[in-house]
Coordinates of C-alpha atoms in Angstrom, one line a residue:
M549 CA 14.8 2.1 34.2
L550 CA 15.8 0.2 37.5
T551 CA 14.2 -2.1 39.6
H552 CA 13.9 -5.4 41.2
S553 CA 12.6 -8.2 39.0
D554 CA 9.6 -8.6 41.5
Q555 CA 7.9 -5.5 41.7
P556 CA 7.9 -3.0 38.3
H557 CA 4.9 -1.1 39.5
L558 CA 6.1 0.0 42.5
P559 CA 8.4 3.4 42.2
P560 CA 12.1 2.2 40.7
I561 CA 15.3 1.9 42.6
D562 CA 16.5 5.0 39.8
R563 CA 15.6 5.9 36.3
C564 CA 17.1 8.4 33.5
T565 CA 15.9 9.8 30.2
V566 CA 18.0 10.0 27.3
L567 CA 17.6 12.1 24.5
R568 CA 18.2 11.0 21.5
R569 CA 21.9 13.0 19.8
A570 CA 20.8 14.9 16.2
G571 CA 22.2 12.5 14.4
G572 CA 22.9 9.2 16.3
G573 CA 21.7 6.1 16.4
V574 CA 19.3 4.8 18.4
E575 CA 21.8 2.4 19.7
E576 CA 23.3 4.9 21.3
S577 CA 20.4 7.0 23.4
V578 CA 20.2 3.0 24.8
F579 CA 23.1 1.5 26.1
T580 CA 24.0 5.3 27.4
A581 CA 21.2 4.8 29.0
I582 CA 21.8 1.4 29.8
R583 CA 25.9 2.5 31.4
R584 CA 24.1 5.3 33.9
M585 CA 21.9 2.7 34.9
Q586 CA 24.8 0.2 35.6
D587 CA 26.9 2.9 37.2
A588 CA 23.4 4.0 39.3
A589 CA 22.8 -0.2 40.6
A590 CA 26.7 0.4 41.1
Q591 CA 26.4 2.9 43.5
R592 CA 23.9 1.2 45.8
E593 CA 24.7 -2.7 45.2
E594 CA 22.5 -3.9 44.0
F595 CA 22.6 -6.8 41.7
I596 CA 21.9 -7.1 37.7
T597 CA 20.8 -9.7 36.0
G598 CA 19.0 -9.0 33.1
I599 CA 19.1 -6.2 31.4
A600 CA 15.4 -5.8 28.7
V601 CA 15.3 -3.3 25.6
T602 CA 12.1 -1.7 24.0
C603 CA 11.8 -0.9 20.4
R604 CA 8.7 -0.1 18.2
C605 CA 10.4 -1.9 15.0
S606 CA 12.7 -4.8 13.4
L607 CA 15.5 -1.9 12.2
H608 CA 15.9 -0.8 15.7
Q609 CA 15.8 -4.5 17.2
E610 CA 18.8 -5.2 14.5
A611 CA 21.2 -2.2 15.8
V612 CA 20.4 -2.0 19.5
R613 CA 21.2 -6.4 18.2
T614 CA 24.5 -5.7 15.7
A615 CA 25.3 -3.3 18.8
A616 CA 25.0 -5.2 21.9
G617 CA 28.0 -7.8 21.1
R618 CA 28.4 -10.0 23.5
S619 CA 26.3 -8.5 25.7
S620 CA 23.3 -10.6 26.5
L621 CA 20.3 -8.5 26.7
T622 CA 16.7 -9.0 25.8
I623 CA 14.7 -7.7 23.0
V624 CA 11.3 -6.8 23.4
D625 CA 8.8 -6.2 20.6
E626 CA 7.3 -2.3 23.2
P627 CA 3.5 -3.6 22.3
L628 CA 4.2 -7.0 23.5
A629 CA 5.7 -5.1 26.8
Q630 CA 3.2 -2.6 27.0
L631 CA 0.1 -6.0 26.9
R632 CA 2.6 -7.8 29.4
Y633 CA 2.4 -4.3 32.4
L634 CA -1.1 -4.1 31.8
R635 CA -2.3 -7.1 33.0
F636 CA -0.5 -7.8 35.1
S637 CA -2.2 -4.1 36.7
D638 CA -5.1 -5.7 35.9
Q639 CA -6.2 -3.5 33.9
L640 CA -6.6 -5.6 31.0
P641 CA -9.8 -7.3 29.6
D642 CA -9.4 -11.2 29.8
E643 CA -11.4 -10.9 25.7
G644 CA -11.5 -9.3 22.7
A645 CA -9.0 -6.8 21.1
V646 CA -8.3 -3.8 23.1
L647 CA -6.5 -0.8 21.1
L648 CA -2.3 0.7 22.1
Y649 CA -3.0 4.4 21.9
D650 CA 0.9 5.9 22.8
L651 CA 1.5 8.9 22.0
G652 CA 5.0 10.8 23.2
A653 CA 7.3 12.7 21.7
S654 CA 7.9 12.3 18.2
G655 CA 5.0 11.0 17.3
L656 CA 1.4 8.4 17.7
T657 CA 1.3 4.8 17.4
V658 CA -2.0 2.9 17.4
T659 CA -2.0 -1.2 18.0
E660 CA -4.5 -3.7 18.6
A661 CA -4.1 -6.8 19.3
D662 CA -5.6 -9.4 21.0
C663 CA -6.2 -9.3 24.9
R664 CA -5.6 -14.0 25.4
T665 CA -3.7 -14.6 23.3
D666 CA -1.3 -11.3 22.4
A667 CA -2.0 -11.8 19.1
I668 CA -0.9 -8.1 16.8
L669 CA -4.0 -7.5 15.3
A670 CA -2.8 -4.0 12.9
V671 CA 0.1 -1.1 13.9
K672 CA 0.0 2.9 12.4
R673 CA 2.4 4.9 13.0
S674 CA 1.8 8.9 12.9
T675 CA 3.9 11.7 12.7
V676 CA 1.5 14.3 13.1
L677 CA 0.2 14.1 16.4
G678 CA 3.2 13.9 19.6
G679 CA 4.7 16.4 21.9
D680 CA 7.0 18.1 20.4
G681 CA 4.6 18.6 17.8
H682 CA 2.3 20.4 21.0
D683 CA 5.4 22.1 22.1
A684 CA 6.3 23.6 18.8
L685 CA 1.9 24.8 18.7
L686 CA 2.9 26.5 23.0
R687 CA 5.9 28.4 21.8
W688 CA 3.8 29.8 18.3
H689 CA 0.7 30.7 21.1
L690 CA 3.0 32.4 23.3
A691 CA 4.6 34.5 20.6
H692 CA 2.1 35.8 19.4
G693 CA 1.5 36.6 23.0
G694 CA 5.0 38.9 22.3
L695 CA 6.5 36.6 24.2
S696 CA 10.0 33.9 23.3
I697 CA 11.1 31.1 24.9
D698 CA 12.5 27.5 23.6
K699 CA 11.6 24.2 23.0
P700 CA 12.8 23.0 26.8
A701 CA 10.9 25.8 28.6
S702 CA 7.4 25.2 26.4
R703 CA 8.1 21.7 26.7
A704 CA 8.2 22.2 30.7
Y705 CA 4.5 24.9 30.3
K706 CA 3.3 21.4 28.7
E707 CA 4.6 19.5 31.5
A708 CA 2.9 21.5 34.4
L709 CA 0.0 22.0 33.0
T710 CA -1.1 18.4 33.2
T711 CA -1.8 19.7 36.6
A712 CA -2.1 22.3 37.4
P713 CA -5.4 24.5 35.2
V714 CA -3.1 27.4 34.2
L715 CA 0.5 29.5 35.1
T716 CA 2.3 32.3 34.0
A717 CA 4.7 32.1 31.3
T718 CA 7.3 34.1 31.6
D719 CA 10.0 35.6 28.3
P720 CA 13.1 35.0 29.5
D721 CA 15.0 38.0 28.1
S722 CA 12.1 40.9 27.9
G723 CA 10.5 39.3 31.4
Q724 CA 6.8 39.6 29.4
R725 CA 4.2 37.6 31.8
M726 CA 1.3 36.2 29.3
V727 CA -1.1 33.3 32.0
L728 CA -1.7 30.0 30.0
T729 CA -4.7 27.6 30.8
R730 CA -5.1 24.7 30.1
N731 CA -7.6 25.1 27.9
D732 CA -5.9 27.3 25.5
F733 CA -2.7 24.0 25.1
E734 CA -6.9 21.5 24.5
E735 CA -7.8 23.7 21.6
L736 CA -4.6 23.7 20.3
A737 CA -4.1 20.4 20.2
D738 CA -7.7 19.3 19.7
A739 CA -6.9 19.2 15.2
G740 CA -4.4 17.0 15.8
I741 CA -6.2 14.1 17.9
H742 CA -9.6 14.6 16.2
H743 CA -7.3 13.2 13.4
S744 CA -5.7 10.5 15.9
V745 CA -9.6 9.2 15.9
S746 CA -9.8 8.7 12.0
Y747 CA -6.2 7.3 11.8
V748 CA -7.5 5.0 14.4
R749 CA -11.5 4.2 13.6
H750 CA -10.0 3.4 9.8
M751 CA -7.8 0.9 11.5
I752 CA -11.0 -0.4 13.7
E753 CA -12.5 -0.5 10.6
E754 CA -9.7 -2.8 8.8
T755 CA -9.2 -5.3 10.8
G756 CA -12.6 -6.2 11.3
V757 CA -12.4 -6.3 15.3
P758 CA -14.1 -3.9 17.8
P759 CA -12.1 -3.3 20.2
Q760 CA -13.7 -3.4 24.1
A761 CA -11.2 -0.7 25.7
I762 CA -8.4 2.0 24.5
A763 CA -4.8 2.4 26.5
L764 CA -3.3 5.5 26.9
L765 CA 0.8 5.4 27.1
G766 CA 3.1 7.5 26.5
G767 CA 4.2 11.1 28.1
C768 CA 1.0 13.2 26.3
S769 CA -2.4 11.0 27.9
R770 CA -0.5 12.6 30.9
N771 CA -2.4 16.0 29.7
P772 CA -6.4 14.7 31.3
G773 CA -8.1 17.1 28.1
I774 CA -6.4 14.9 25.9
R775 CA -7.7 11.6 28.5
E776 CA -11.0 13.2 27.9
A777 CA -11.3 13.5 24.0
V778 CA -9.8 10.7 23.1
G779 CA -12.4 8.2 25.3
Q780 CA -15.3 10.5 24.2
L781 CA -14.4 10.1 20.8
L782 CA -14.1 7.2 20.5
D783 CA -16.5 6.2 22.9
L784 CA -14.8 3.7 24.2
P785 CA -14.2 2.5 28.1
V786 CA -9.9 4.5 29.0
I787 CA -7.5 1.9 30.3
Y788 CA -4.7 4.8 31.6
D789 CA -1.5 4.0 34.0
P790 CA -0.5 6.8 36.3
E791 CA 3.0 7.5 34.1
P792 CA 2.1 5.7 31.5
E793 CA 5.6 6.7 29.4
F794 CA 6.9 4.2 32.1
V795 CA 4.3 0.8 31.4
S796 CA 6.5 -0.6 27.8
A797 CA 9.6 -0.5 31.0
R798 CA 7.4 -2.2 33.3
G799 CA 6.9 -4.5 30.9
A800 CA 9.7 -5.2 29.5
V801 CA 10.7 -6.0 33.5
L802 CA 8.4 -8.5 33.9
M803 CA 9.4 -10.3 29.7
A804 CA 13.0 -10.6 30.7
D805 CA 12.7 -11.6 34.7
Q806 CA 10.4 -14.7 32.7
L807 CA 11.4 -15.9 29.2
P808 CA 14.5 -19.2 29.1
S809 CA 17.9 -18.4 28.9
A810 CA 17.3 -18.6 24.8
R811 CA 19.5 -16.4 21.9
R812 CA 16.7 -15.2 20.4
V813 CA 12.6 -15.8 20.1
R814 CA 10.0 -14.5 17.9
G815 CA 6.0 -14.3 17.5
V816 CA 4.1 -13.9 14.6
R817 CA 1.5 -10.4 13.5
F818 CA -2.2 -11.9 12.6
G819 CA -3.7 -10.1 9.9
A820 CA -6.9 -10.6 12.2
R821 CA -8.1 -12.3 15.3
P822 CA -6.5 -15.9 16.2
T823 CA -8.4 -18.2 17.2
Q824 CA -5.3 -20.4 18.8
R825 CA -4.0 -19.5 22.5
P826 CA -0.2 -19.8 21.3
T827 CA 2.1 -22.1 23.1
A828 CA 2.9 -21.0 27.1
T829 CA 6.9 -19.7 27.4
A830 CA 8.5 -22.2 30.3
P831 CA 8.7 -20.4 33.6
V832 CA 11.9 -19.7 34.4
S833 CA 13.6 -20.8 38.6
K834 CA 11.3 -19.6 41.5
R835 CA 15.2 -17.9 42.8
K836 CA 14.4 -13.9 44.4
L837 CA 16.0 -11.9 42.1
I838 CA 17.7 -9.1 43.9
A839 CA 17.8 -6.6 40.7
A840 CA 16.4 -6.3 36.8
L841 CA 17.6 -3.6 34.4
A842 CA 15.0 -3.1 31.9
V843 CA 15.6 0.1 29.5
T844 CA 12.7 1.7 27.2
A845 CA 13.4 3.2 24.3
M846 CA 10.0 4.9 22.8
L847 CA 8.6 8.4 21.3
G848 CA 8.2 10.0 25.2
A849 CA 8.8 7.1 26.7
T850 CA 11.9 6.1 28.7
V851 CA 14.3 7.3 26.5
A852 CA 12.8 10.5 25.1
G853 CA 12.5 10.9 21.4
L854 CA 14.6 7.9 21.1
L855 CA 12.8 6.1 18.8
S856 CA 11.6 8.1 15.3
T857 CA 11.6 5.8 13.1
N858 CA 12.3 8.5 10.0
R859 CA 16.2 9.2 12.0
D860 CA 17.6 5.8 12.4
S861 CA 20.8 5.3 12.1
S862 CA 22.5 4.1 9.2
T863 CA 26.3 2.9 10.4
P864 CA 25.5 1.1 13.6
A865 CA 28.5 -0.4 15.1
R866 CA 29.8 -3.4 14.1
H867 CA 30.9 -6.9 16.2
N868 CA 32.5 -10.1 14.9
T869 CA 30.7 -12.2 18.1
P870 CA 26.9 -12.9 17.3
S871 CA 25.0 -11.0 20.1
P872 CA 23.2 -13.3 22.6
V873 CA 20.7 -11.3 22.9
E874 CA 16.8 -12.5 22.9
V875 CA 14.3 -10.8 21.1
A876 CA 11.3 -11.6 22.6
G877 CA 7.7 -10.1 20.5
T878 CA 6.0 -10.0 17.8
P879 CA 8.5 -8.1 14.6
G880 CA 6.5 -7.1 11.2
K881 CA 9.2 -8.2 10.2
Q882 CA 11.7 -10.5 10.8
L883 CA 14.9 -10.8 11.7
P884 CA 17.9 -11.5 9.6
P885 CA 19.0 -15.7 10.3
K886 CA 22.3 -15.6 12.4

């Protein structure tokens, strides 16, 4: 996403989606997206003052940091970026804990965080429920009706059902048609939703901290039936941004603008509710920034399918010179020292 750093909530200057190549590392898609946004900025005569990349885990952080070489960029822990934008848009409670229910293409990431300190209380990841699985279920449903469609078509139908209650699916070869409703899709996704709710309840029991609200993030949460089901089953107030798949990128823009010019900035994950507020980050100068670039690498988010942990590359590009990279957030595993 290419956007102005002081206006991350407005429609961006440009954006793109880069699918992860089979067998390719996460860093490959990340830097492809960055180059596309740099080209878009050059065509529009926009000056890029910062680049931020959100990552879900330390393995992805290390791959991006290594591939960055001498490029200057900020690596942001994804839940921290999400919290930052939700606070900026006045959607986050001032006190207590919040659940980040991030449902994207490759799976579900659930994070419980303290709203006052941004401390991460717990994180769980499941691939039982996700956009790719929803697409497969939809193809299976249509196949029982005699229609054969490919993956892009099933994804297009699924996304269309987020705004249309009913549509007509067509077999591109035979021309056969079948009526598909939003209720049909919700019945297919129902078992996975119930599984995820049990998953969330178990995490709450482990932390012992009841959340004040649940934020529904990721492209799959665009479906109103999924939002309604999760909110009712957990009996929690729902936080929902109109573009849930871009919350991470917009939060990264805000953090890249405010972080000091340091090689690396790290935080700590907590096993229980923290009692002290961490030291505030020193503000940057008030000069106007023309534009800032944020690229989010997440499931079903700006870079679709990018962050599937089960498909990490083991051979990221190597550079001899250390990268001037900032790592912001609360990684579960510390990166090796320089």
